[in-house]
Amino acid sequence: MTAPDAGRGIGNGDETGTFGLPRDTFRILHVSTGNVCRSPITERLTRHFLADRLGDPLWGGLIVESAGTWGHEGAPMEANAAAVLADFGADASGFVGRELLDEHVIRADLVLTATRDHRAQVISMGHSAGLRTFTLKEFTRLVRAIDTATLPPLEDGVVARARALVRAAAALRGWLLAPTAEADEVYDPYGAPLTFFRSVGGEIHQALEPVVTALTGVPTRA
């Protein structure tokens, strides 16, 4: 499954269409600290979910990436993170760690972070990132409260639907608060045993499922 890894994205190979004109794309950026544990798991599980829902991993204009606020540039993902992805049938191959740069935030249509500290760091970079940056669990909570019937149908394109979903989530943020501060956190498994990685992977998997269902309008396959 090499195609989705081209350009670190799912949705296109070069972001240009016929005669070099830009395609309509929606870029999802997952952010953690080192970009070797949590955000690689989240990136590759998102791609796996999207390919499962949409059939063709190159369909729809979606680009899924990740980076770290203290990213290990050029590093492979942690072996335990790759093992977690294998548990879910997701592809860990070809991953390379990245340090979070301004250009990543500028280009992202949706930034999903592991923790509130990561969210604050992304927002502090500027680039009008506040309305499109959430922790993963925060975004899941907001998405669950959105009536997906109000979103554009998939026939209008997954990019239009994704943009509407982010706007709706941002509008709800001040009204639907977390029950506790910790409820919006995905804790760092770096250096922990595989059992803890699997626990974190389960949390990420559970948080992503309603997000991808709302994004694509396609429920989980039985």
PDB file of C-alpha atoms in Angstrom:
ATOM      1  CA  MET A   1       0.000   0.000   0.000  1.00  0.00           C
ATOM      2  CA  THR A   2       2.603   2.472  -1.151  1.00  0.00           C
ATOM      3  CA  ALA A   3       0.427   5.025  -2.877  1.00  0.00           C
ATOM      4  CA  PRO A   4      -1.003   6.687   0.266  1.00  0.00           C
ATOM      5  CA  ASP A   5       2.513   7.276   1.568  1.00  0.00           C
ATOM      6  CA  ALA A   6       3.480   9.326  -1.452  1.00  0.00           C
ATOM      7  CA  GLY A   7       3.783  12.892  -0.221  1.00  0.00           C
ATOM      8  CA  ARG A   8       2.854  11.690   3.293  1.00  0.00           C
ATOM      9  CA  GLY A   9      -0.766  11.972   2.229  1.00  0.00           C
ATOM     10  CA  ILE A  10      -3.879  10.102   1.357  1.00  0.00           C
ATOM     11  CA  GLY A  11      -5.768  11.716  -1.457  1.00  0.00           C
ATOM     12  CA  ASN A  12      -3.240  12.691  -4.088  1.00  0.00           C
ATOM     13  CA  GLY A  13       0.294  12.200  -5.245  1.00  0.00           C
ATOM     14  CA  ASP A  14       1.284  15.704  -6.274  1.00  0.00           C
ATOM     15  CA  GLU A  15      -1.643  17.977  -5.339  1.00  0.00           C
ATOM     16  CA  THR A  16      -2.019  19.162  -8.929  1.00  0.00           C
ATOM     17  CA  GLY A  17      -4.594  18.166 -11.494  1.00  0.00           C
ATOM     18  CA  THR A  18      -4.873  18.588 -15.216  1.00  0.00           C
ATOM     19  CA  PHE A  19      -2.495  21.206 -16.682  1.00  0.00           C
ATOM     20  CA  GLY A  20      -0.980  21.768 -13.239  1.00  0.00           C
ATOM     21  CA  LEU A  21      -4.126  23.297 -11.737  1.00  0.00           C
ATOM     22  CA  PRO A  22      -4.478  22.670  -7.975  1.00  0.00           C
ATOM     23  CA  ARG A  23      -6.898  19.947  -6.908  1.00  0.00           C
ATOM     24  CA  ASP A  24      -9.413  20.547  -4.159  1.00  0.00           C
ATOM     25  CA  THR A  25      -7.793  19.041  -1.074  1.00  0.00           C
ATOM     26  CA  PHE A  26      -8.300  18.859   2.671  1.00  0.00           C
ATOM     27  CA  ARG A  27      -5.202  18.354   4.797  1.00  0.00           C
ATOM     28  CA  ILE A  28      -5.400  16.717   8.251  1.00  0.00           C
ATOM     29  CA  LEU A  29      -2.342  17.156  10.479  1.00  0.00           C
ATOM     30  CA  HIS A  30      -1.835  15.009  13.586  1.00  0.00           C
ATOM     31  CA  VAL A  31       0.547  16.451  16.185  1.00  0.00           C
ATOM     32  CA  SER A  32       2.282  14.942  19.203  1.00  0.00           C
ATOM     33  CA  THR A  33       5.695  15.501  20.796  1.00  0.00           C
ATOM     34  CA  GLY A  34       8.296  13.319  19.085  1.00  0.00           C
ATOM     35  CA  ASN A  35       6.260  12.185  16.061  1.00  0.00           C
ATOM     36  CA  VAL A  36       7.333   8.610  16.721  1.00  0.00           C
ATOM     37  CA  CYS A  37       4.472   7.236  18.879  1.00  0.00           C
ATOM     38  CA  ARG A  38       1.059   8.887  19.152  1.00  0.00           C
ATOM     39  CA  SER A  39       0.864  10.957  15.979  1.00  0.00           C
ATOM     40  CA  PRO A  40       2.192   8.160  13.718  1.00  0.00           C
ATOM     41  CA  ILE A  41      -0.432   5.807  15.155  1.00  0.00           C
ATOM     42  CA  THR A  42      -3.125   8.438  14.630  1.00  0.00           C
ATOM     43  CA  GLU A  43      -1.953   9.290  11.109  1.00  0.00           C
ATOM     44  CA  ARG A  44      -1.846   5.715   9.906  1.00  0.00           C
ATOM     45  CA  LEU A  45      -5.090   4.689  11.620  1.00  0.00           C
ATOM     46  CA  THR A  46      -6.827   7.659   9.977  1.00  0.00           C
ATOM     47  CA  ARG A  47      -5.572   6.536   6.584  1.00  0.00           C
ATOM     48  CA  HIS A  48      -6.624   2.969   7.321  1.00  0.00           C
ATOM     49  CA  PHE A  49     -10.131   4.068   8.321  1.00  0.00           C
ATOM     50  CA  LEU A  50     -10.494   6.287   5.265  1.00  0.00           C
ATOM     51  CA  ALA A  51      -9.350   3.584   2.869  1.00  0.00           C
ATOM     52  CA  ASP A  52     -11.810   1.176   4.490  1.00  0.00           C
ATOM     53  CA  ARG A  53     -14.718   3.629   4.233  1.00  0.00           C
ATOM     54  CA  LEU A  54     -13.995   5.059   0.801  1.00  0.00           C
ATOM     55  CA  GLY A  55     -12.579   1.983  -0.891  1.00  0.00           C
ATOM     56  CA  ASP A  56      -9.912   3.817  -2.862  1.00  0.00           C
ATOM     57  CA  PRO A  57      -7.260   5.453  -0.631  1.00  0.00           C
ATOM     58  CA  LEU A  58      -6.510   7.980  -3.369  1.00  0.00           C
ATOM     59  CA  TRP A  59     -10.106   9.170  -3.632  1.00  0.00           C
ATOM     60  CA  GLY A  60     -11.531  12.382  -2.295  1.00  0.00           C
ATOM     61  CA  GLY A  61      -8.656  14.865  -1.960  1.00  0.00           C
ATOM     62  CA  LEU A  62      -7.802  13.994   1.654  1.00  0.00           C
ATOM     63  CA  ILE A  63      -4.198  14.336   2.798  1.00  0.00           C
ATOM     64  CA  VAL A  64      -3.258  12.879   6.197  1.00  0.00           C
ATOM     65  CA  GLU A  65       0.061  13.812   7.794  1.00  0.00           C
ATOM     66  CA  SER A  66       1.740  14.124  11.176  1.00  0.00           C
ATOM     67  CA  ALA A  67       4.542  16.041  12.894  1.00  0.00           C
ATOM     68  CA  GLY A  68       5.964  16.589  16.373  1.00  0.00           C
ATOM     69  CA  THR A  69       6.474  19.736  18.416  1.00  0.00           C
ATOM     70  CA  TRP A  70       9.885  18.243  19.308  1.00  0.00           C
ATOM     71  CA  GLY A  71       9.842  15.940  16.322  1.00  0.00           C
ATOM     72  CA  HIS A  72      12.639  13.446  15.711  1.00  0.00           C
ATOM     73  CA  GLU A  73      13.306  14.526  12.136  1.00  0.00           C
ATOM     74  CA  GLY A  74      13.915  11.526   9.902  1.00  0.00           C
ATOM     75  CA  ALA A  75      13.349   8.964  12.664  1.00  0.00           C
ATOM     76  CA  PRO A  76      11.280   5.802  12.200  1.00  0.00           C
ATOM     77  CA  MET A  77       8.229   5.291  14.355  1.00  0.00           C
ATOM     78  CA  GLU A  78       8.714   3.370  17.583  1.00  0.00           C
ATOM     79  CA  ALA A  79       8.567  -0.410  17.159  1.00  0.00           C
ATOM     80  CA  ASN A  80       5.719  -0.665  19.672  1.00  0.00           C
ATOM     81  CA  ALA A  81       3.735   1.924  17.699  1.00  0.00           C
ATOM     82  CA  ALA A  82       4.208  -0.148  14.554  1.00  0.00           C
ATOM     83  CA  ALA A  83       3.063  -3.232  16.472  1.00  0.00           C
ATOM     84  CA  VAL A  84      -0.117  -1.433  17.523  1.00  0.00           C
ATOM     85  CA  LEU A  85      -0.847  -0.509  13.920  1.00  0.00           C
ATOM     86  CA  ALA A  86      -0.335  -4.134  12.901  1.00  0.00           C
ATOM     87  CA  ASP A  87      -2.928  -5.125  15.523  1.00  0.00           C
ATOM     88  CA  PHE A  88      -5.475  -2.998  13.653  1.00  0.00           C
ATOM     89  CA  GLY A  89      -4.357  -4.081  10.190  1.00  0.00           C
ATOM     90  CA  ALA A  90      -2.966  -0.624   9.401  1.00  0.00           C
ATOM     91  CA  ASP A  91       0.188   0.054   7.391  1.00  0.00           C
ATOM     92  CA  ALA A  92       3.255   1.332   9.267  1.00  0.00           C
ATOM     93  CA  SER A  93       5.700   1.143   6.365  1.00  0.00           C
ATOM     94  CA  GLY A  94       7.665   4.097   5.037  1.00  0.00           C
ATOM     95  CA  PHE A  95       7.025   6.374   7.991  1.00  0.00           C
ATOM     96  CA  VAL A  96       9.569   9.164   8.663  1.00  0.00           C
ATOM     97  CA  GLY A  97       9.330  11.505  11.656  1.00  0.00           C
ATOM     98  CA  ARG A  98       9.084  15.277  11.182  1.00  0.00           C
ATOM     99  CA  GLU A  99       9.482  18.369  13.322  1.00  0.00           C
ATOM    100  CA  LEU A 100       6.436  20.634  13.255  1.00  0.00           C
ATOM    101  CA  LEU A 101       7.062  23.652  11.029  1.00  0.00           C
ATOM    102  CA  ASP A 102       5.086  26.776  10.243  1.00  0.00           C
ATOM    103  CA  GLU A 103       4.392  25.482   6.750  1.00  0.00           C
ATOM    104  CA  HIS A 104       2.655  22.394   8.150  1.00  0.00           C
ATOM    105  CA  VAL A 105       0.249  24.537  10.178  1.00  0.00           C
ATOM    106  CA  ILE A 106      -0.314  26.989   7.332  1.00  0.00           C
ATOM    107  CA  ARG A 107      -1.314  24.206   4.945  1.00  0.00           C
ATOM    108  CA  ALA A 108      -3.463  22.214   7.390  1.00  0.00           C
ATOM    109  CA  ASP A 109      -7.253  22.433   7.228  1.00  0.00           C
ATOM    110  CA  LEU A 110      -7.609  20.486  10.479  1.00  0.00           C
ATOM    111  CA  VAL A 111      -4.985  19.989  13.201  1.00  0.00           C
ATOM    112  CA  LEU A 112      -5.633  17.238  15.746  1.00  0.00           C
ATOM    113  CA  THR A 113      -3.242  17.104  18.690  1.00  0.00           C
ATOM    114  CA  ALA A 114      -2.558  14.503  21.348  1.00  0.00           C
ATOM    115  CA  THR A 115      -2.814  16.945  24.276  1.00  0.00           C
ATOM    116  CA  ARG A 116      -3.945  20.437  25.238  1.00  0.00           C
ATOM    117  CA  ASP A 117      -0.298  21.532  25.463  1.00  0.00           C
ATOM    118  CA  HIS A 118       0.246  20.496  21.857  1.00  0.00           C
ATOM    119  CA  ARG A 119      -2.899  22.382  20.857  1.00  0.00           C
ATOM    120  CA  ALA A 120      -1.627  25.499  22.624  1.00  0.00           C
ATOM    121  CA  GLN A 121       1.747  25.213  20.899  1.00  0.00           C
ATOM    122  CA  VAL A 122       0.130  24.942  17.468  1.00  0.00           C
ATOM    123  CA  ILE A 123      -2.140  27.910  18.137  1.00  0.00           C
ATOM    124  CA  SER A 124       0.809  29.965  19.441  1.00  0.00           C
ATOM    125  CA  MET A 125       2.467  29.571  16.041  1.00  0.00           C
ATOM    126  CA  GLY A 126      -0.218  31.857  14.617  1.00  0.00           C
ATOM    127  CA  HIS A 127      -1.474  31.410  11.062  1.00  0.00           C
ATOM    128  CA  SER A 128      -5.110  31.709  12.265  1.00  0.00           C
ATOM    129  CA  ALA A 129      -4.862  28.145  13.554  1.00  0.00           C
ATOM    130  CA  GLY A 130      -7.227  28.515  16.510  1.00  0.00           C
ATOM    131  CA  LEU A 131     -10.482  27.640  14.741  1.00  0.00           C
ATOM    132  CA  ARG A 132      -9.029  24.521  13.086  1.00  0.00           C
ATOM    133  CA  THR A 133      -6.931  23.101  15.913  1.00  0.00           C
ATOM    134  CA  PHE A 134      -8.362  20.678  18.477  1.00  0.00           C
ATOM    135  CA  THR A 135      -7.124  17.840  20.599  1.00  0.00           C
ATOM    136  CA  LEU A 136      -8.201  14.552  19.055  1.00  0.00           C
ATOM    137  CA  LYS A 137     -10.543  13.681  21.920  1.00  0.00           C
ATOM    138  CA  GLU A 138     -11.960  17.210  21.998  1.00  0.00           C
ATOM    139  CA  PHE A 139     -12.787  16.993  18.301  1.00  0.00           C
ATOM    140  CA  THR A 140     -14.400  13.588  18.807  1.00  0.00           C
ATOM    141  CA  ARG A 141     -16.609  14.982  21.579  1.00  0.00           C
ATOM    142  CA  LEU A 142     -17.712  17.888  19.399  1.00  0.00           C
ATOM    143  CA  VAL A 143     -18.301  15.710  16.341  1.00  0.00           C
ATOM    144  CA  ARG A 144     -20.568  13.403  18.344  1.00  0.00           C
ATOM    145  CA  ALA A 145     -22.815  16.410  19.058  1.00  0.00           C
ATOM    146  CA  ILE A 146     -23.134  17.457  15.407  1.00  0.00           C
ATOM    147  CA  ASP A 147     -26.182  16.430  13.402  1.00  0.00           C
ATOM    148  CA  THR A 148     -24.431  14.947  10.379  1.00  0.00           C
ATOM    149  CA  ALA A 149     -27.617  15.425   8.337  1.00  0.00           C
ATOM    150  CA  THR A 150     -26.700  19.123   8.278  1.00  0.00           C
ATOM    151  CA  LEU A 151     -23.385  18.390   6.542  1.00  0.00           C
ATOM    152  CA  PRO A 152     -22.995  18.308   2.753  1.00  0.00           C
ATOM    153  CA  PRO A 153     -23.702  14.853   1.321  1.00  0.00           C
ATOM    154  CA  LEU A 154     -20.769  12.756   0.194  1.00  0.00           C
ATOM    155  CA  GLU A 155     -21.921  13.314  -3.386  1.00  0.00           C
ATOM    156  CA  ASP A 156     -20.777  16.930  -2.979  1.00  0.00           C
ATOM    157  CA  GLY A 157     -17.280  15.692  -2.194  1.00  0.00           C
ATOM    158  CA  VAL A 158     -15.549  14.654   1.009  1.00  0.00           C
ATOM    159  CA  VAL A 159     -13.554  17.911   1.035  1.00  0.00           C
ATOM    160  CA  ALA A 160     -16.705  20.055   1.252  1.00  0.00           C
ATOM    161  CA  ARG A 161     -18.054  17.767   3.960  1.00  0.00           C
ATOM    162  CA  ALA A 162     -14.782  17.932   5.926  1.00  0.00           C
ATOM    163  CA  ARG A 163     -14.685  21.727   5.833  1.00  0.00           C
ATOM    164  CA  ALA A 164     -18.275  21.942   7.049  1.00  0.00           C
ATOM    165  CA  LEU A 165     -17.501  19.485   9.858  1.00  0.00           C
ATOM    166  CA  VAL A 166     -14.613  21.622  11.126  1.00  0.00           C
ATOM    167  CA  ARG A 167     -16.742  24.780  11.053  1.00  0.00           C
ATOM    168  CA  ALA A 168     -19.518  23.058  12.980  1.00  0.00           C
ATOM    169  CA  ALA A 169     -17.091  21.708  15.576  1.00  0.00           C
ATOM    170  CA  ALA A 170     -15.482  25.120  16.076  1.00  0.00           C
ATOM    171  CA  ALA A 171     -18.916  26.681  16.621  1.00  0.00           C
ATOM    172  CA  LEU A 172     -19.687  24.171  19.375  1.00  0.00           C
ATOM    173  CA  ARG A 173     -16.399  24.406  21.238  1.00  0.00           C
ATOM    174  CA  GLY A 174     -17.424  27.091  23.742  1.00  0.00           C
ATOM    175  CA  TRP A 175     -20.701  25.314  24.521  1.00  0.00           C
ATOM    176  CA  LEU A 176     -19.661  21.701  24.937  1.00  0.00           C
ATOM    177  CA  LEU A 177     -16.892  21.463  27.519  1.00  0.00           C
ATOM    178  CA  ALA A 178     -14.932  18.411  28.609  1.00  0.00           C
ATOM    179  CA  PRO A 179     -16.077  16.799  31.890  1.00  0.00           C
ATOM    180  CA  THR A 180     -12.462  16.969  33.121  1.00  0.00           C
ATOM    181  CA  ALA A 181      -9.264  18.470  31.727  1.00  0.00           C
ATOM    182  CA  GLU A 182      -7.775  14.988  31.381  1.00  0.00           C
ATOM    183  CA  ALA A 183     -10.653  13.874  29.167  1.00  0.00           C
ATOM    184  CA  ASP A 184      -9.062  15.610  26.196  1.00  0.00           C
ATOM    185  CA  GLU A 185      -5.600  14.035  26.641  1.00  0.00           C
ATOM    186  CA  VAL A 186      -3.885  11.097  24.960  1.00  0.00           C
ATOM    187  CA  TYR A 187      -0.929  10.288  27.182  1.00  0.00           C
ATOM    188  CA  ASP A 188       2.558   9.628  25.860  1.00  0.00           C
ATOM    189  CA  PRO A 189       3.545   5.941  25.742  1.00  0.00           C
ATOM    190  CA  TYR A 190       7.168   6.653  24.802  1.00  0.00           C
ATOM    191  CA  GLY A 191       9.418   4.197  26.615  1.00  0.00           C
ATOM    192  CA  ALA A 192       6.463   2.215  27.971  1.00  0.00           C
ATOM    193  CA  PRO A 193       5.818  -1.493  27.390  1.00  0.00           C
ATOM    194  CA  LEU A 194       3.719  -2.759  24.521  1.00  0.00           C
ATOM    195  CA  THR A 195       0.689  -3.207  26.779  1.00  0.00           C
ATOM    196  CA  PHE A 196       0.550   0.544  27.423  1.00  0.00           C
ATOM    197  CA  PHE A 197       1.051   1.292  23.712  1.00  0.00           C
ATOM    198  CA  ARG A 198      -1.910  -0.964  22.988  1.00  0.00           C
ATOM    199  CA  SER A 199      -4.004   0.886  25.553  1.00  0.00           C
ATOM    200  CA  VAL A 200      -3.131   4.211  23.925  1.00  0.00           C
ATOM    201  CA  GLY A 201      -3.767   2.747  20.487  1.00  0.00           C
ATOM    202  CA  GLY A 202      -7.206   1.636  21.638  1.00  0.00           C
ATOM    203  CA  GLU A 203      -7.997   5.158  22.845  1.00  0.00           C
ATOM    204  CA  ILE A 204      -6.910   6.636  19.522  1.00  0.00           C
ATOM    205  CA  HIS A 205      -8.882   4.035  17.563  1.00  0.00           C
ATOM    206  CA  GLN A 206     -12.010   4.746  19.625  1.00  0.00           C
ATOM    207  CA  ALA A 207     -11.628   8.515  19.173  1.00  0.00           C
ATOM    208  CA  LEU A 208     -11.046   8.322  15.428  1.00  0.00           C
ATOM    209  CA  GLU A 209     -13.972   6.061  14.556  1.00  0.00           C
ATOM    210  CA  PRO A 210     -16.795   8.653  14.961  1.00  0.00           C
ATOM    211  CA  VAL A 211     -14.640  11.336  13.345  1.00  0.00           C
ATOM    212  CA  VAL A 212     -14.063   9.331  10.176  1.00  0.00           C
ATOM    213  CA  THR A 213     -17.694   8.215  10.105  1.00  0.00           C
ATOM    214  CA  ALA A 214     -18.846  11.841  10.239  1.00  0.00           C
ATOM    215  CA  LEU A 215     -16.192  12.888   7.748  1.00  0.00           C
ATOM    216  CA  THR A 216     -17.141  10.323   5.130  1.00  0.00           C
ATOM    217  CA  GLY A 217     -20.785   9.675   5.931  1.00  0.00           C
ATOM    218  CA  VAL A 218     -19.955   5.951   5.834  1.00  0.00           C
ATOM    219  CA  PRO A 219     -20.454   3.921   9.029  1.00  0.00           C
ATOM    220  CA  THR A 220     -18.097   1.273  10.333  1.00  0.00           C
ATOM    221  CA  ARG A 221     -18.338  -1.974   8.436  1.00  0.00           C
ATOM    222  CA  ALA A 222     -19.846  -4.772  10.475  1.00  0.00           C
TER     223      ALA A 222
END
